[in-house]
Amino acid sequence: MMRRILSVLLENESGALSRVIGLFSQRGYNIESLTVAPTDDPTLSRMTIQTVGDEKVLEQIEKQLHKLVDVLRVQRAGTGRAR
């Protein structure tokens, strides 16, 4: 299993956080850690998600996040082996 930390820039809109969390919930992906913070731009928020899975699952998570309407950018902030 691999651990991945993703930095997600999304619009600060009602329901945006819920849609991201819903993606994980509906597909059975695990969130180990979640942080949401404002950015310098009040219309945007940054979400940092730590998740685990095999390489295929982690790639799928990134692809699905990119498809969400409120998500503007997804970046890998860290990768490593899960303990």
PDB file of C-alpha atoms in Angstrom:
ATOM      1  CA  MET A   1       0.000   0.000   0.000  1.00  0.00           C
ATOM      2  CA  MET A   2       1.088   3.519  -0.791  1.00  0.00           C
ATOM      3  CA  ARG A   3       0.279   6.725   1.066  1.00  0.00           C
ATOM      4  CA  ARG A   4      -0.375   9.867  -0.957  1.00  0.00           C
ATOM      5  CA  ILE A   5      -0.948  13.451   0.110  1.00  0.00           C
ATOM      6  CA  LEU A   6      -2.965  15.513  -2.353  1.00  0.00           C
ATOM      7  CA  SER A   7      -3.347  19.272  -2.390  1.00  0.00           C
ATOM      8  CA  VAL A   8      -6.670  20.241  -3.965  1.00  0.00           C
ATOM      9  CA  LEU A   9      -7.513  23.808  -4.937  1.00  0.00           C
ATOM     10  CA  LEU A  10     -11.252  24.274  -5.186  1.00  0.00           C
ATOM     11  CA  GLU A  11     -13.842  26.975  -5.435  1.00  0.00           C
ATOM     12  CA  ASN A  12     -15.101  28.179  -2.071  1.00  0.00           C
ATOM     13  CA  GLU A  13     -18.711  27.353  -2.903  1.00  0.00           C
ATOM     14  CA  SER A  14     -21.491  25.752  -0.925  1.00  0.00           C
ATOM     15  CA  GLY A  15     -21.317  21.974  -1.353  1.00  0.00           C
ATOM     16  CA  ALA A  16     -17.782  21.841  -2.814  1.00  0.00           C
ATOM     17  CA  LEU A  17     -16.305  20.082   0.235  1.00  0.00           C
ATOM     18  CA  SER A  18     -19.264  17.723   0.340  1.00  0.00           C
ATOM     19  CA  ARG A  19     -18.723  16.694  -3.293  1.00  0.00           C
ATOM     20  CA  VAL A  20     -15.057  15.859  -2.673  1.00  0.00           C
ATOM     21  CA  ILE A  21     -15.866  13.847   0.460  1.00  0.00           C
ATOM     22  CA  GLY A  22     -18.765  12.185  -1.372  1.00  0.00           C
ATOM     23  CA  LEU A  23     -16.390  10.998  -4.091  1.00  0.00           C
ATOM     24  CA  PHE A  24     -14.277   9.192  -1.485  1.00  0.00           C
ATOM     25  CA  SER A  25     -17.322   7.819   0.317  1.00  0.00           C
ATOM     26  CA  GLN A  26     -19.162   6.544  -2.768  1.00  0.00           C
ATOM     27  CA  ARG A  27     -16.111   4.722  -4.114  1.00  0.00           C
ATOM     28  CA  GLY A  28     -14.943   3.342  -0.771  1.00  0.00           C
ATOM     29  CA  TYR A  29     -11.670   5.296  -0.747  1.00  0.00           C
ATOM     30  CA  ASN A  30     -10.158   5.939   2.677  1.00  0.00           C
ATOM     31  CA  ILE A  31      -9.185   9.378   3.983  1.00  0.00           C
ATOM     32  CA  GLU A  32      -6.504   9.200   6.678  1.00  0.00           C
ATOM     33  CA  SER A  33      -6.253  12.952   7.176  1.00  0.00           C
ATOM     34  CA  LEU A  34      -8.146  15.980   5.890  1.00  0.00           C
ATOM     35  CA  THR A  35      -7.405  19.685   6.264  1.00  0.00           C
ATOM     36  CA  VAL A  36      -9.291  22.563   4.654  1.00  0.00           C
ATOM     37  CA  ALA A  37      -7.996  26.125   4.743  1.00  0.00           C
ATOM     38  CA  PRO A  38      -8.743  29.413   3.035  1.00  0.00           C
ATOM     39  CA  THR A  39      -6.347  30.885   0.487  1.00  0.00           C
ATOM     40  CA  ASP A  40      -5.349  34.504  -0.142  1.00  0.00           C
ATOM     41  CA  ASP A  41      -8.179  34.532  -2.684  1.00  0.00           C
ATOM     42  CA  PRO A  42     -11.479  34.439  -0.725  1.00  0.00           C
ATOM     43  CA  THR A  43     -13.197  32.623  -3.612  1.00  0.00           C
ATOM     44  CA  LEU A  44     -10.862  29.593  -3.250  1.00  0.00           C
ATOM     45  CA  SER A  45     -10.060  26.980  -0.601  1.00  0.00           C
ATOM     46  CA  ARG A  46      -7.205  24.509  -0.312  1.00  0.00           C
ATOM     47  CA  MET A  47      -7.926  20.969   0.808  1.00  0.00           C
ATOM     48  CA  THR A  48      -5.086  18.651   1.834  1.00  0.00           C
ATOM     49  CA  ILE A  49      -6.035  14.970   1.784  1.00  0.00           C
ATOM     50  CA  GLN A  50      -3.918  12.048   2.947  1.00  0.00           C
ATOM     51  CA  THR A  51      -5.102   8.730   1.549  1.00  0.00           C
ATOM     52  CA  VAL A  52      -3.794   5.194   1.026  1.00  0.00           C
ATOM     53  CA  GLY A  53      -4.177   2.554  -1.649  1.00  0.00           C
ATOM     54  CA  ASP A  54      -2.318   0.741  -4.363  1.00  0.00           C
ATOM     55  CA  GLU A  55      -0.972   2.748  -7.309  1.00  0.00           C
ATOM     56  CA  LYS A  56      -4.048   2.030  -9.442  1.00  0.00           C
ATOM     57  CA  VAL A  57      -6.456   3.269  -6.741  1.00  0.00           C
ATOM     58  CA  LEU A  58      -4.376   6.402  -6.081  1.00  0.00           C
ATOM     59  CA  GLU A  59      -4.295   7.254  -9.789  1.00  0.00           C
ATOM     60  CA  GLN A  60      -8.069   6.739  -9.968  1.00  0.00           C
ATOM     61  CA  ILE A  61      -8.611   9.080  -7.011  1.00  0.00           C
ATOM     62  CA  GLU A  62      -6.636  11.825  -8.766  1.00  0.00           C
ATOM     63  CA  LYS A  63      -8.536  11.353 -12.035  1.00  0.00           C
ATOM     64  CA  GLN A  64     -11.905  11.453 -10.267  1.00  0.00           C
ATOM     65  CA  LEU A  65     -10.969  14.597  -8.321  1.00  0.00           C
ATOM     66  CA  HIS A  66     -10.057  16.367 -11.574  1.00  0.00           C
ATOM     67  CA  LYS A  67     -13.565  15.644 -12.892  1.00  0.00           C
ATOM     68  CA  LEU A  68     -15.353  17.426 -10.048  1.00  0.00           C
ATOM     69  CA  VAL A  69     -16.794  20.758 -11.168  1.00  0.00           C
ATOM     70  CA  ASP A  70     -15.510  22.792  -8.185  1.00  0.00           C
ATOM     71  CA  VAL A  71     -11.946  21.405  -8.337  1.00  0.00           C
ATOM     72  CA  LEU A  72      -9.489  23.693 -10.121  1.00  0.00           C
ATOM     73  CA  ARG A  73      -6.206  21.857  -9.476  1.00  0.00           C
ATOM     74  CA  VAL A  74      -4.938  18.625  -7.894  1.00  0.00           C
ATOM     75  CA  GLN A  75      -1.259  18.294  -6.972  1.00  0.00           C
ATOM     76  CA  ARG A  76       0.696  15.559  -5.263  1.00  0.00           C
ATOM     77  CA  ALA A  77       2.131  16.983  -2.071  1.00  0.00           C
ATOM     78  CA  GLY A  78       3.780  13.734  -0.973  1.00  0.00           C
ATOM     79  CA  THR A  79       3.993  10.012  -1.610  1.00  0.00           C
ATOM     80  CA  GLY A  80       5.360   7.163   0.458  1.00  0.00           C
ATOM     81  CA  ARG A  81       4.808   3.660   1.700  1.00  0.00           C
ATOM     82  CA  ALA A  82       1.979   3.126   4.152  1.00  0.00           C
ATOM     83  CA  ARG A  83       2.949   1.503   7.418  1.00  0.00           C
TER      84      ARG A  83
END
